[in-house]
JSON list of C-alpha atoms in Angstrom, two decimals:
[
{"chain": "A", "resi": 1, "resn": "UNK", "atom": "CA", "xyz": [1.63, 8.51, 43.80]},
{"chain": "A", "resi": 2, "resn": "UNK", "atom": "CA", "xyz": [2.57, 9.92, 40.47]},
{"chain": "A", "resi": 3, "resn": "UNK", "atom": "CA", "xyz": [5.62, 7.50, 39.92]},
{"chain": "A", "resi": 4, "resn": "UNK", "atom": "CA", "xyz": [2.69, 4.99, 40.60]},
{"chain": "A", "resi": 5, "resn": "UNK", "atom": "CA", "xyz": [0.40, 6.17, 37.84]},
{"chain": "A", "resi": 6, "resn": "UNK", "atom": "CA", "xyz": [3.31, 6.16, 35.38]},
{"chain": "A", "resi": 7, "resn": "UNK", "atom": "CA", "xyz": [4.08, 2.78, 35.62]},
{"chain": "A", "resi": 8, "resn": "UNK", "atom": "CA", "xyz": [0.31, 1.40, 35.93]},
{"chain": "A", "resi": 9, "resn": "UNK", "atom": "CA", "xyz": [0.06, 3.97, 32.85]},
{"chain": "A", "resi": 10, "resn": "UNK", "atom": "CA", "xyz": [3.41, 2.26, 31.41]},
{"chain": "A", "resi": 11, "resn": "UNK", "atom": "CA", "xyz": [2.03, -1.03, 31.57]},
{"chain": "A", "resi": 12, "resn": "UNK", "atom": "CA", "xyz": [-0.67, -0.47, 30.07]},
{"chain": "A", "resi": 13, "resn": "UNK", "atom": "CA", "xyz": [0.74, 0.84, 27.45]},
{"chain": "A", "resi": 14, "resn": "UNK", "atom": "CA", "xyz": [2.78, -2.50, 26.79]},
{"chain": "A", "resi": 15, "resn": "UNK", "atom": "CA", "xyz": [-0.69, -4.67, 26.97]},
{"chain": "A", "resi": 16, "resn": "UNK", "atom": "CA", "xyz": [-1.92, -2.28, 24.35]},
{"chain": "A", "resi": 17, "resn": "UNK", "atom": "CA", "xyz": [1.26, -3.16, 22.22]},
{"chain": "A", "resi": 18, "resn": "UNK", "atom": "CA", "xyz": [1.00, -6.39, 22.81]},
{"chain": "A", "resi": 19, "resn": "UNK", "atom": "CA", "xyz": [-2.52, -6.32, 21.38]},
{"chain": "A", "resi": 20, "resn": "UNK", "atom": "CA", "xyz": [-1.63, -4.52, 18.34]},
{"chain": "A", "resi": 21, "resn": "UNK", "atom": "CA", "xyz": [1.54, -6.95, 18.05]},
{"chain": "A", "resi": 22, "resn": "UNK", "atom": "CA", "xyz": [-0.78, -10.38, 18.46]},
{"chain": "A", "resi": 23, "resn": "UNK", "atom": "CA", "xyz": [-3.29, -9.07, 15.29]},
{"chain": "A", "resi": 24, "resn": "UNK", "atom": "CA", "xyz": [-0.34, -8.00, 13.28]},
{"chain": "A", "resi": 25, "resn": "UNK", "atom": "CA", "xyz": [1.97, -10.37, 13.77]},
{"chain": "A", "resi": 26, "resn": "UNK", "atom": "CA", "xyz": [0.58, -13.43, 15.86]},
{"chain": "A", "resi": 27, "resn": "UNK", "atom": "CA", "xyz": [3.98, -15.25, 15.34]},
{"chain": "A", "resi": 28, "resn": "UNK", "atom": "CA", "xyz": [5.97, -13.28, 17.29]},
{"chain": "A", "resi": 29, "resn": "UNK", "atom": "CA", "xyz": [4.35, -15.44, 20.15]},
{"chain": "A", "resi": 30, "resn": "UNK", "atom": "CA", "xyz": [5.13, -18.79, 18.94]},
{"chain": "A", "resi": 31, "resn": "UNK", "atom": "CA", "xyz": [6.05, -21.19, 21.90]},
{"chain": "A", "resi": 32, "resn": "UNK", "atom": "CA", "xyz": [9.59, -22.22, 21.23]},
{"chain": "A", "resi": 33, "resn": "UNK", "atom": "CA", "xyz": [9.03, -25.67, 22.68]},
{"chain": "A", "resi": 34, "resn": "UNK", "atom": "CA", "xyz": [5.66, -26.85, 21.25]},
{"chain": "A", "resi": 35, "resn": "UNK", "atom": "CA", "xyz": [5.78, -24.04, 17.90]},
{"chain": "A", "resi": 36, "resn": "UNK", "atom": "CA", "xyz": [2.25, -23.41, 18.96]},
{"chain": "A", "resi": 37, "resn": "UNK", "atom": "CA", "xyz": [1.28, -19.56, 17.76]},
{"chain": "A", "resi": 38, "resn": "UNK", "atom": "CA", "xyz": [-2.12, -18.48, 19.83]},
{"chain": "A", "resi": 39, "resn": "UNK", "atom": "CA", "xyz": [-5.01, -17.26, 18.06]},
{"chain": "A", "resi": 40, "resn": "UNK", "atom": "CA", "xyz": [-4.82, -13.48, 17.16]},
{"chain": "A", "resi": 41, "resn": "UNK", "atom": "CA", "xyz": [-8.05, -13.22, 18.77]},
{"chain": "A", "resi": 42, "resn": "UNK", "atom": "CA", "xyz": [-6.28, -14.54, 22.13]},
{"chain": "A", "resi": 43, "resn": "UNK", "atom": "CA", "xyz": [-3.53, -12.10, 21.97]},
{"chain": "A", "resi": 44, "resn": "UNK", "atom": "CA", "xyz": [-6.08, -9.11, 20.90]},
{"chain": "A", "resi": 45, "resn": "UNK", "atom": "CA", "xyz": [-8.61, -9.66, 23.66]},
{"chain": "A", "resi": 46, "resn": "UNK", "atom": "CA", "xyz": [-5.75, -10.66, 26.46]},
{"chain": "A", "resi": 47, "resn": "UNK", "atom": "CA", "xyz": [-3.81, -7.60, 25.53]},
{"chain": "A", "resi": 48, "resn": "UNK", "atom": "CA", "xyz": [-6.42, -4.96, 25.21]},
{"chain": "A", "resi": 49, "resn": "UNK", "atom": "CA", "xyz": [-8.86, -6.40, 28.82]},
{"chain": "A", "resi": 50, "resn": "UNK", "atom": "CA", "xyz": [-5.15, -6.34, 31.04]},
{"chain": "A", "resi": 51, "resn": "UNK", "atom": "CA", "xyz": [-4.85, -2.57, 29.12]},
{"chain": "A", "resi": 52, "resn": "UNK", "atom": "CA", "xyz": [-7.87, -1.66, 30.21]},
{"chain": "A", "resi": 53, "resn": "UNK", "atom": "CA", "xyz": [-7.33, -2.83, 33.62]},
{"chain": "A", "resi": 54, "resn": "UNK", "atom": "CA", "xyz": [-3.98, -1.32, 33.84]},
{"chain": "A", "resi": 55, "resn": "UNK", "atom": "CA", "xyz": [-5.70, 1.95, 32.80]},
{"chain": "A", "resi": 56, "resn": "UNK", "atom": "CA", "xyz": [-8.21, 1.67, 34.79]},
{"chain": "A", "resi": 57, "resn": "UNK", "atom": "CA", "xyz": [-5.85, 1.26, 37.83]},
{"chain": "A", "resi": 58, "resn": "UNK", "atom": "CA", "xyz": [-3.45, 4.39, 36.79]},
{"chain": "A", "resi": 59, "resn": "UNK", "atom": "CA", "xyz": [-6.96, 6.72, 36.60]},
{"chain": "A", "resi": 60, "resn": "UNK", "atom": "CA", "xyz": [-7.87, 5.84, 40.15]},
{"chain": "A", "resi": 61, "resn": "UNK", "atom": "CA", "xyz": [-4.00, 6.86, 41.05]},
{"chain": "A", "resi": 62, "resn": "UNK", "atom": "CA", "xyz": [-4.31, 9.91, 39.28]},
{"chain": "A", "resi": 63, "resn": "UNK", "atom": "CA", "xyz": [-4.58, 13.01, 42.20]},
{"chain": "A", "resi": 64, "resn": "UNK", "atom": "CA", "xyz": [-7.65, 13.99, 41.76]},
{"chain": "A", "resi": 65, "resn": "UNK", "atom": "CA", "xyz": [-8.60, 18.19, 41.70]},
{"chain": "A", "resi": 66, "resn": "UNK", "atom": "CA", "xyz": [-7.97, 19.37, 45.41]},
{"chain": "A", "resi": 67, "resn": "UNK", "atom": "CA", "xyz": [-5.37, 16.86, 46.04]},
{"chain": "A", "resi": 68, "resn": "UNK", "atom": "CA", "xyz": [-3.06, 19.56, 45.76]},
{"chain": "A", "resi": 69, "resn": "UNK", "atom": "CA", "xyz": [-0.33, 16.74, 43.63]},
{"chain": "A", "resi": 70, "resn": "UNK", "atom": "CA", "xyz": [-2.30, 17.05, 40.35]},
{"chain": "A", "resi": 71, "resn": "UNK", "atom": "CA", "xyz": [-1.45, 19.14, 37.47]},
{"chain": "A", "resi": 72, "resn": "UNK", "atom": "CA", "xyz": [-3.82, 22.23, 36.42]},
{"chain": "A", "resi": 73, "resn": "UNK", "atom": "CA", "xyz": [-5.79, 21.33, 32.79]},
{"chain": "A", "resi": 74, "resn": "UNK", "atom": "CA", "xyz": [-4.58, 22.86, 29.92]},
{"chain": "A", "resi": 75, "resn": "UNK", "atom": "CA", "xyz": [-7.08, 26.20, 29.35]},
{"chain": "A", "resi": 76, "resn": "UNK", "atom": "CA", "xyz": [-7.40, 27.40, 26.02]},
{"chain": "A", "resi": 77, "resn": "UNK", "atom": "CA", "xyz": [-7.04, 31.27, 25.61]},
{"chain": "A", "resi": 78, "resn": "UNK", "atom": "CA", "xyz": [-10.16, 32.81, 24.98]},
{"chain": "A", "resi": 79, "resn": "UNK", "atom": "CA", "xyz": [-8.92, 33.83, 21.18]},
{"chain": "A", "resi": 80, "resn": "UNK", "atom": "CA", "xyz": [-8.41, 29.94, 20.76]},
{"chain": "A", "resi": 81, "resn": "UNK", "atom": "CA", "xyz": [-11.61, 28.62, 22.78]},
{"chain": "A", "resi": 82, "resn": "UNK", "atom": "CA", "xyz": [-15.27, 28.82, 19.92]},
{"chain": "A", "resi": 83, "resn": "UNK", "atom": "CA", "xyz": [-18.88, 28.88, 21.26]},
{"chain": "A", "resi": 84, "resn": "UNK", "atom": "CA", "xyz": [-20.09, 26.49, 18.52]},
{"chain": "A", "resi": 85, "resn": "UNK", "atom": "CA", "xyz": [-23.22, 23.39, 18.57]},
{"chain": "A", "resi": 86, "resn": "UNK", "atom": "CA", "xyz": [-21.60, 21.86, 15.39]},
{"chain": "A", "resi": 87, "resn": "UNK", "atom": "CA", "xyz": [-17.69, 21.88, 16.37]},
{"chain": "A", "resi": 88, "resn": "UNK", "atom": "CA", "xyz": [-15.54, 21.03, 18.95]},
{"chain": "A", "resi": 89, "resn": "UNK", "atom": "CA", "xyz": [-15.47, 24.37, 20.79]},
{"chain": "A", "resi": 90, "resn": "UNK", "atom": "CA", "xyz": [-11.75, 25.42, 20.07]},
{"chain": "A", "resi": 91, "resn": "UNK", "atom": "CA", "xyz": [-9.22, 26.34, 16.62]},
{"chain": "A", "resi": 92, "resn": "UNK", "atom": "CA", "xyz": [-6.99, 23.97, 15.29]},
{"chain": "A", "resi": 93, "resn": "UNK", "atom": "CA", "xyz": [-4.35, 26.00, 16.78]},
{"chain": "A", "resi": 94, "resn": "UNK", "atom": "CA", "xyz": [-5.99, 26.04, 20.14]},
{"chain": "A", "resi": 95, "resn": "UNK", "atom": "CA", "xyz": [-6.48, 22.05, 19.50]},
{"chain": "A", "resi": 96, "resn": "UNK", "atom": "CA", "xyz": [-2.19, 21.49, 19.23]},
{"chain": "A", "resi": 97, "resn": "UNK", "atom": "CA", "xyz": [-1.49, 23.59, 22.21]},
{"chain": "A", "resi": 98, "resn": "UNK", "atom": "CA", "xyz": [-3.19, 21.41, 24.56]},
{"chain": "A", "resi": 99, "resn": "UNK", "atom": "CA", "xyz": [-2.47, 18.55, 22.92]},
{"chain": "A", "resi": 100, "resn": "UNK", "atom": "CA", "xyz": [1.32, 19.37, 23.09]},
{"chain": "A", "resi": 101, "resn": "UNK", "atom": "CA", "xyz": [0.24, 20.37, 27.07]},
{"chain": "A", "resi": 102, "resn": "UNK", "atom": "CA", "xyz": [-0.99, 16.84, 27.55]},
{"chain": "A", "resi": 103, "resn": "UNK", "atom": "CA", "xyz": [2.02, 14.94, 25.15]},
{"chain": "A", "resi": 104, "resn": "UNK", "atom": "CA", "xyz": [4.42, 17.13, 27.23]},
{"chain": "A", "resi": 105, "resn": "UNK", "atom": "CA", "xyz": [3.77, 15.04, 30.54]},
{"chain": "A", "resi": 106, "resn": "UNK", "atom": "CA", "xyz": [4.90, 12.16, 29.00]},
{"chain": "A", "resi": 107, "resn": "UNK", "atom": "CA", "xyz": [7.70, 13.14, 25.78]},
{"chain": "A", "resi": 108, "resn": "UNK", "atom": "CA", "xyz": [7.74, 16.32, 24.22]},
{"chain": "A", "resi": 109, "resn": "UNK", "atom": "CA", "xyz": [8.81, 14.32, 21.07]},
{"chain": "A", "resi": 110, "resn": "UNK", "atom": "CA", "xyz": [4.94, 13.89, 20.47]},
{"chain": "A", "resi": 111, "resn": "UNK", "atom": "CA", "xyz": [4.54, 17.45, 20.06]},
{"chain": "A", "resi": 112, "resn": "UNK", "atom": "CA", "xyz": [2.71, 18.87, 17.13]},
{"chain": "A", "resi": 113, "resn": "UNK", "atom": "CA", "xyz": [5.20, 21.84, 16.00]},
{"chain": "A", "resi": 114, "resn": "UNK", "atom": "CA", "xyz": [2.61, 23.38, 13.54]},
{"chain": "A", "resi": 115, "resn": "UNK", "atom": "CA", "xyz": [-0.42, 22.84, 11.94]},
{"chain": "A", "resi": 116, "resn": "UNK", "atom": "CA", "xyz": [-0.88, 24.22, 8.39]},
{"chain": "A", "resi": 117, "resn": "UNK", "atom": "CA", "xyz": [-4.64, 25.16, 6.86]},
{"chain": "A", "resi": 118, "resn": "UNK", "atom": "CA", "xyz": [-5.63, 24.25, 3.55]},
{"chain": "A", "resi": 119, "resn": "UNK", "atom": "CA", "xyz": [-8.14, 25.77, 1.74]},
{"chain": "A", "resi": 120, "resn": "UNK", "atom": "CA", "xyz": [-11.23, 23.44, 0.84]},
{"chain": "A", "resi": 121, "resn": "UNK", "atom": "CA", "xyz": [-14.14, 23.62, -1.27]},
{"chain": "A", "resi": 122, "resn": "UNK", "atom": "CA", "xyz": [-16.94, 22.93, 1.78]},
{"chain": "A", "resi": 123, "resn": "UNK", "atom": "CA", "xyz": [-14.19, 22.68, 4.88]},
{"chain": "A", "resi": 124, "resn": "UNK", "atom": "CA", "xyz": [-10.68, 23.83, 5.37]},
{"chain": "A", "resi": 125, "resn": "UNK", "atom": "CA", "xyz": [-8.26, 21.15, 6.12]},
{"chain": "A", "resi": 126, "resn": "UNK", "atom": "CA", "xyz": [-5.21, 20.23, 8.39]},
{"chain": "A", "resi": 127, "resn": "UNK", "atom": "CA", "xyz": [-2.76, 17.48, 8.20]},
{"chain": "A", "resi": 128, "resn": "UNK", "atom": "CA", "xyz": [0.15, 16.29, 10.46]},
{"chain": "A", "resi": 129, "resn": "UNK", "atom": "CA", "xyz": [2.52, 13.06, 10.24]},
{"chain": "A", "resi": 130, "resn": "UNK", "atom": "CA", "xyz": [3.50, 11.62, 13.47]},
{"chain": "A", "resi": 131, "resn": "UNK", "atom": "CA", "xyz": [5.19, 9.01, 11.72]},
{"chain": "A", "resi": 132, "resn": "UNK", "atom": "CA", "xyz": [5.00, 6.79, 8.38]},
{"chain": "A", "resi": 133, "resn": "UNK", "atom": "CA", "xyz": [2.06, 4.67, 10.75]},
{"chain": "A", "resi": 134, "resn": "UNK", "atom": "CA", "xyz": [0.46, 7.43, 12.51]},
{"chain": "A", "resi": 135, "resn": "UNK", "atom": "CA", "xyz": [-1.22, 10.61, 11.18]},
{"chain": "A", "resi": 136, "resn": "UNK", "atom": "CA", "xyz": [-4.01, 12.99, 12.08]},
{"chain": "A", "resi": 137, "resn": "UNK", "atom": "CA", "xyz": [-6.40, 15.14, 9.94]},
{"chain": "A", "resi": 138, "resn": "UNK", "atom": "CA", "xyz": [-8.82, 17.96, 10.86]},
{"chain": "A", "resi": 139, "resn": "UNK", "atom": "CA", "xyz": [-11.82, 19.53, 9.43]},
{"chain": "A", "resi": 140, "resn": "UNK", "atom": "CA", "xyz": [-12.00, 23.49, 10.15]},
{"chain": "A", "resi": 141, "resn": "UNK", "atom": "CA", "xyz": [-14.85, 25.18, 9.89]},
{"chain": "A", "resi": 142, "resn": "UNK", "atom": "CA", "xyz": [-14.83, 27.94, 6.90]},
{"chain": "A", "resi": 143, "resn": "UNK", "atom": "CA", "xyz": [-17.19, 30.45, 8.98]},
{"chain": "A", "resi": 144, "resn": "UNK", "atom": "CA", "xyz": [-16.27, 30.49, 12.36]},
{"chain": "A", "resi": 145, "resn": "UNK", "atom": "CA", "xyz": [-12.61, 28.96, 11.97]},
{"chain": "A", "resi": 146, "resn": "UNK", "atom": "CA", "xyz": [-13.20, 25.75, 14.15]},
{"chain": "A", "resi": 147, "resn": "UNK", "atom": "CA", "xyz": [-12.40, 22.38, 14.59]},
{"chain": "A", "resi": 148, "resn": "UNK", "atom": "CA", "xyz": [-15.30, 20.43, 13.05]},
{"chain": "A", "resi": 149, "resn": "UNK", "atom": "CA", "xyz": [-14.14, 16.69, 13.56]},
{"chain": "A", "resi": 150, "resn": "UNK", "atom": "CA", "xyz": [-10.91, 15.27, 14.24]},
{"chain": "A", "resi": 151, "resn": "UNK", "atom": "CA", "xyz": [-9.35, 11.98, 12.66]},
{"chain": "A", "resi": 152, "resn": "UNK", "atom": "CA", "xyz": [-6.70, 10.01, 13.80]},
{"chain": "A", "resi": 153, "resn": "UNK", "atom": "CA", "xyz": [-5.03, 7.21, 11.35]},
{"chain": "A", "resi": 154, "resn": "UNK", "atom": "CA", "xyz": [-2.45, 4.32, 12.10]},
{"chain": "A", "resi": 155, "resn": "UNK", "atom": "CA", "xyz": [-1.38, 1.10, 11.01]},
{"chain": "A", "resi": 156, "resn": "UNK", "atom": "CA", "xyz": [0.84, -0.07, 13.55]},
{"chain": "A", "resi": 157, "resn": "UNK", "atom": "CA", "xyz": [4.70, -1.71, 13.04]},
{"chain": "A", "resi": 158, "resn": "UNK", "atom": "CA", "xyz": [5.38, -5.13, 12.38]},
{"chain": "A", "resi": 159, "resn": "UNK", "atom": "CA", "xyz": [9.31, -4.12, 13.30]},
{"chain": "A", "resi": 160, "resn": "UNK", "atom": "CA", "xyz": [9.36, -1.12, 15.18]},
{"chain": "A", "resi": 161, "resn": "UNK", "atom": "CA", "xyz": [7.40, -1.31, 18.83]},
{"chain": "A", "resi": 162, "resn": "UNK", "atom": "CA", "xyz": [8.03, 2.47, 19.21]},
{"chain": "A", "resi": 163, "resn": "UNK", "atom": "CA", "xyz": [6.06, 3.27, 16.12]},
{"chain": "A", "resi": 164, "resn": "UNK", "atom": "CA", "xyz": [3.15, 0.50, 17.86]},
{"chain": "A", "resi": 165, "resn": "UNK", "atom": "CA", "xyz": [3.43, 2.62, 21.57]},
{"chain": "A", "resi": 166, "resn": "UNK", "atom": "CA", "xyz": [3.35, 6.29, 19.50]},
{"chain": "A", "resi": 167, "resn": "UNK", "atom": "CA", "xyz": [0.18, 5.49, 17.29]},
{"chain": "A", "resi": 168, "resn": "UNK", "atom": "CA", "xyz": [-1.74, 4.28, 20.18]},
{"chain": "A", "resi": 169, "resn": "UNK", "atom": "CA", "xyz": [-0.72, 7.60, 22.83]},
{"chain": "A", "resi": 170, "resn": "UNK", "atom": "CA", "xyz": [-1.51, 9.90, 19.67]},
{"chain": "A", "resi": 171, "resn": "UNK", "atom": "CA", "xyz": [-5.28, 8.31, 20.19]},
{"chain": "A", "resi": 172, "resn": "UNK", "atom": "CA", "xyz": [-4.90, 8.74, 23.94]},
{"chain": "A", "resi": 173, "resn": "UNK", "atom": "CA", "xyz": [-3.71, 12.40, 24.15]},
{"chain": "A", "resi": 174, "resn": "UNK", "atom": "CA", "xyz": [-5.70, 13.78, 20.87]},
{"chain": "A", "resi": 175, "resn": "UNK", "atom": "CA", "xyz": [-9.13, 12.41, 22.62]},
{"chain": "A", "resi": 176, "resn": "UNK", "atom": "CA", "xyz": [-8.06, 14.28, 26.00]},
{"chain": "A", "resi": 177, "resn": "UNK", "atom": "CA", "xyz": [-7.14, 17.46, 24.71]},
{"chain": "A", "resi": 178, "resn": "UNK", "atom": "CA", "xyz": [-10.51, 16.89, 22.63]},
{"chain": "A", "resi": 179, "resn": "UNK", "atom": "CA", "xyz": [-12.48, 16.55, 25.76]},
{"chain": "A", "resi": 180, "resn": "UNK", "atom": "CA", "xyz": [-10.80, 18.18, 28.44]},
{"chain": "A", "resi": 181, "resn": "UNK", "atom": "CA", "xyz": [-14.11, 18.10, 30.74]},
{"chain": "A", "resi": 182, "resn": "UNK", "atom": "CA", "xyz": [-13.88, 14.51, 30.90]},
{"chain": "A", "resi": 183, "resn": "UNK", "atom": "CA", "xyz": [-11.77, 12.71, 33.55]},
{"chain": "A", "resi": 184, "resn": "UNK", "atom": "CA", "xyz": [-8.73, 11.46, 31.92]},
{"chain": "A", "resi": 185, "resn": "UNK", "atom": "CA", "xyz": [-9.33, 7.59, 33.15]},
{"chain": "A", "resi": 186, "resn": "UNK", "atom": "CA", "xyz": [-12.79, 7.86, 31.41]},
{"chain": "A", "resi": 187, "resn": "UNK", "atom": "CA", "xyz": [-11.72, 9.26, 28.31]},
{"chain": "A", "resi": 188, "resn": "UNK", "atom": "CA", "xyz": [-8.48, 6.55, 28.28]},
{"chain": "A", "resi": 189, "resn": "UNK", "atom": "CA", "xyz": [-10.98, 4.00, 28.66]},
{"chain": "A", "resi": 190, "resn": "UNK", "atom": "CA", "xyz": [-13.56, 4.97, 26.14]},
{"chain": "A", "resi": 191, "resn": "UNK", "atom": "CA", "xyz": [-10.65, 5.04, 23.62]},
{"chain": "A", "resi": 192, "resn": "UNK", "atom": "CA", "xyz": [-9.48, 1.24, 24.25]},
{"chain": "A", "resi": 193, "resn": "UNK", "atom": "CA", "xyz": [-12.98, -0.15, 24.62]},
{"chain": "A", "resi": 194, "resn": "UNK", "atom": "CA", "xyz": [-13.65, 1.31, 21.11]},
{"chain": "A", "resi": 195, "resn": "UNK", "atom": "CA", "xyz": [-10.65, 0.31, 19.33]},
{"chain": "A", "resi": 196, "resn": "UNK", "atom": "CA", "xyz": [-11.12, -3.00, 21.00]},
{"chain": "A", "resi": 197, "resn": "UNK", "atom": "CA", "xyz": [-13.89, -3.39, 19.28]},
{"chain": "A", "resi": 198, "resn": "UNK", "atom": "CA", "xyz": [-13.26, -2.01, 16.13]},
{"chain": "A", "resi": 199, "resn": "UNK", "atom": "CA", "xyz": [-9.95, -4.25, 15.71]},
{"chain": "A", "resi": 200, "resn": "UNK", "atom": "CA", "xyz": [-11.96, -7.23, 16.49]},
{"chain": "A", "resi": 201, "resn": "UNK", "atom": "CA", "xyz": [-14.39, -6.78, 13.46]},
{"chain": "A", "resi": 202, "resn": "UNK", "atom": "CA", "xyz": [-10.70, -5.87, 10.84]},
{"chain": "A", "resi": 203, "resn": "UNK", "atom": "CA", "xyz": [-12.17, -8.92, 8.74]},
{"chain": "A", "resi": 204, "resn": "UNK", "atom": "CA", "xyz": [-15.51, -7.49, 8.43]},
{"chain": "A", "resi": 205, "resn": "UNK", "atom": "CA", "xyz": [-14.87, -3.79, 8.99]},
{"chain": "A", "resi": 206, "resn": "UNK", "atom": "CA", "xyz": [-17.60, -1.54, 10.56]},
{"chain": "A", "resi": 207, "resn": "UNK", "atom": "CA", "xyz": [-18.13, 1.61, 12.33]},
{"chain": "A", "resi": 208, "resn": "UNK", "atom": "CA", "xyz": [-18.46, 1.62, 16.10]},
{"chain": "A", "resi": 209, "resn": "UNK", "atom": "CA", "xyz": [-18.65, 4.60, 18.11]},
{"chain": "A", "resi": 210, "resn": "UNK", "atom": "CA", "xyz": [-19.53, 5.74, 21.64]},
{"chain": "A", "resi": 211, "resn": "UNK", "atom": "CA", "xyz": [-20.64, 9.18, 23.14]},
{"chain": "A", "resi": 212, "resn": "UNK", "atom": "CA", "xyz": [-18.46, 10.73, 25.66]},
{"chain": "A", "resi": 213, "resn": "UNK", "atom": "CA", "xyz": [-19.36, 13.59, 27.67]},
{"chain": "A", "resi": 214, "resn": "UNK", "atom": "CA", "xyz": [-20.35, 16.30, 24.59]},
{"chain": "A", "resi": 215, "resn": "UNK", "atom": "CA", "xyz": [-18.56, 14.40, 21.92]},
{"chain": "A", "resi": 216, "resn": "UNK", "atom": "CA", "xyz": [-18.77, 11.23, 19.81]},
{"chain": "A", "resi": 217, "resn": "UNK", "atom": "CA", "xyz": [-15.85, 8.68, 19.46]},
{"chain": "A", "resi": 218, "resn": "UNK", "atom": "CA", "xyz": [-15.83, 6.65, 16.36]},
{"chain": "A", "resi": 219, "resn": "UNK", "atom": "CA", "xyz": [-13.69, 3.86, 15.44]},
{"chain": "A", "resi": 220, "resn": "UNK", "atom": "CA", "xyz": [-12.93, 1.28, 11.86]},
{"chain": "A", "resi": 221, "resn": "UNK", "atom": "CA", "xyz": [-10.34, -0.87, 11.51]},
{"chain": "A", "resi": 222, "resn": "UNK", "atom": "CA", "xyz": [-9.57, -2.67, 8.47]},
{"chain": "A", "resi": 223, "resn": "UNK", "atom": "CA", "xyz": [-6.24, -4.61, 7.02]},
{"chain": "A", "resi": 224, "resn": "UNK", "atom": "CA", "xyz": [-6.64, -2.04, 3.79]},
{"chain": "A", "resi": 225, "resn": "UNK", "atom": "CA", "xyz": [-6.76, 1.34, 5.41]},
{"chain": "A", "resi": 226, "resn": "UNK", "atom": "CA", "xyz": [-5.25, 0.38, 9.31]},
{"chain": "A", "resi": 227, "resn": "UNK", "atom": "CA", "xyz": [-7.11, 1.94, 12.21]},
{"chain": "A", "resi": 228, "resn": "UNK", "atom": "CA", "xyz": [-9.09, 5.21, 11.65]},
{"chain": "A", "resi": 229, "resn": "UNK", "atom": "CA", "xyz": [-10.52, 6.97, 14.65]},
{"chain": "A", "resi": 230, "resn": "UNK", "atom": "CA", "xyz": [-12.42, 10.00, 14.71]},
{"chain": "A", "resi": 231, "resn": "UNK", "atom": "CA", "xyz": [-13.80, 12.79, 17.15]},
{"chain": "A", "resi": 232, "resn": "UNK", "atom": "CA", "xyz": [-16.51, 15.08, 16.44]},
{"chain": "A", "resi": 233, "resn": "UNK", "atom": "CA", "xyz": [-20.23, 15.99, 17.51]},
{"chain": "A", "resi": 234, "resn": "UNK", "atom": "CA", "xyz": [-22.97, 13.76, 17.36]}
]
């Protein structure tokens, strides 16, 4: 069953490239015969509903809690876990260990090896560098020393898919180990129905966000500044 949910997962993960791909670099997908291109809009929405399908299929797959096949949840230690109404309930530190948990299932190369805090005027900061397209930054709170909001940057690869594939599992693990409480085919889909969305207004760019169990997804895309997505509370 697991081999199952890897490949639906897998797949998935392909359409989702393929979207990125089809709004970044349409003619990739030129038919040789006729030297037809399809609209970006085509390849976005084509790419990102068989995603969400494919997603969609590899939750169901998933064992479920009790089926004895699934995998426990990553559980903060107490020292890492905050009792907080404005942040996101855990440290920055507590924040890369079960994201690294998550990553781990799939490549350890995702891993987040360290976070360093900065010192701000109103918030401290964090910053890590997945690659030269991907990158996350986090607010910490100066008083109680939590994550305040989370955000997520990337402008995808016109030449390397593995950049393309990185970037959009960076969204896909950082909003899971974000919101742990929430089933992992809910949260996956949540994520691609947003970016979805915000991708399709890039020539007009907008905010659109969504509430998911305790937390609020937000998502802007524009050609300037790529894809930024953020988690925080309402």
């Amino acid at each position: 069953m697991l081999i199952l949910t890897g490949l639906a997962a897998l797949i998935g993960l392909v359409f989702l490239l393929i979207a990125v791909l089809g709004l970044i670099a349409p003619a990739l997908f030129r038919n040789r015969k006729t030297g037809d291109t399809p609209p970006r809009t085509h390849l976005l929405s084509g790419g990102l509903l068989a995603a969400l399908i494919a997603f969609g299929v590899a939750g169901g797959l998933y064992p479920k809690a009790g089926d004895g096949a699934a995998a426990p949840a990553p559980v903060l230690d107490p020292a890492e876990a905050v009792q907080s109404d404005k942040g996101l309930g855990m440290t920055p530190e507590g924040f890369r260990k079960s994201f690294n948990a998550i990553a781990g299932e799939e490549d350890p190369r995702y891993a987040i090896p360290r976070l360093t805090i900065s010192s701000g005027e109103k918030n401290d900061t964090f910053t890590h560098q997945f690659s030269r397209q991907a990158g996350i930054m986090g607010a910490v709170s100066k008083q109680d020393g939590s994550l305040e909001y989370v955000m997520l940057v990337t402008s995808g690869s016109k030449t390397d898919n593995s950049e393309n594939v990185r970037s959009l599992a960076m969204l896909l693990f950082a909003a899971q180990a974000l919101n742990p409480t929430v089933p992992r085919d809910e949260n996956n889909q949540a994520v691609i129905a947003l970016v979805k969305e915000a991708v399709a207004n890039i020539s007009s760019p907008k905010p659109v966000s969504q509430r998911v169990g305790k937390l609020e997804y937000s998502a802007t895309a524009s050609d300037v500044t790529g894809l930024m997505f953020s988690i925080g509370r309402p």
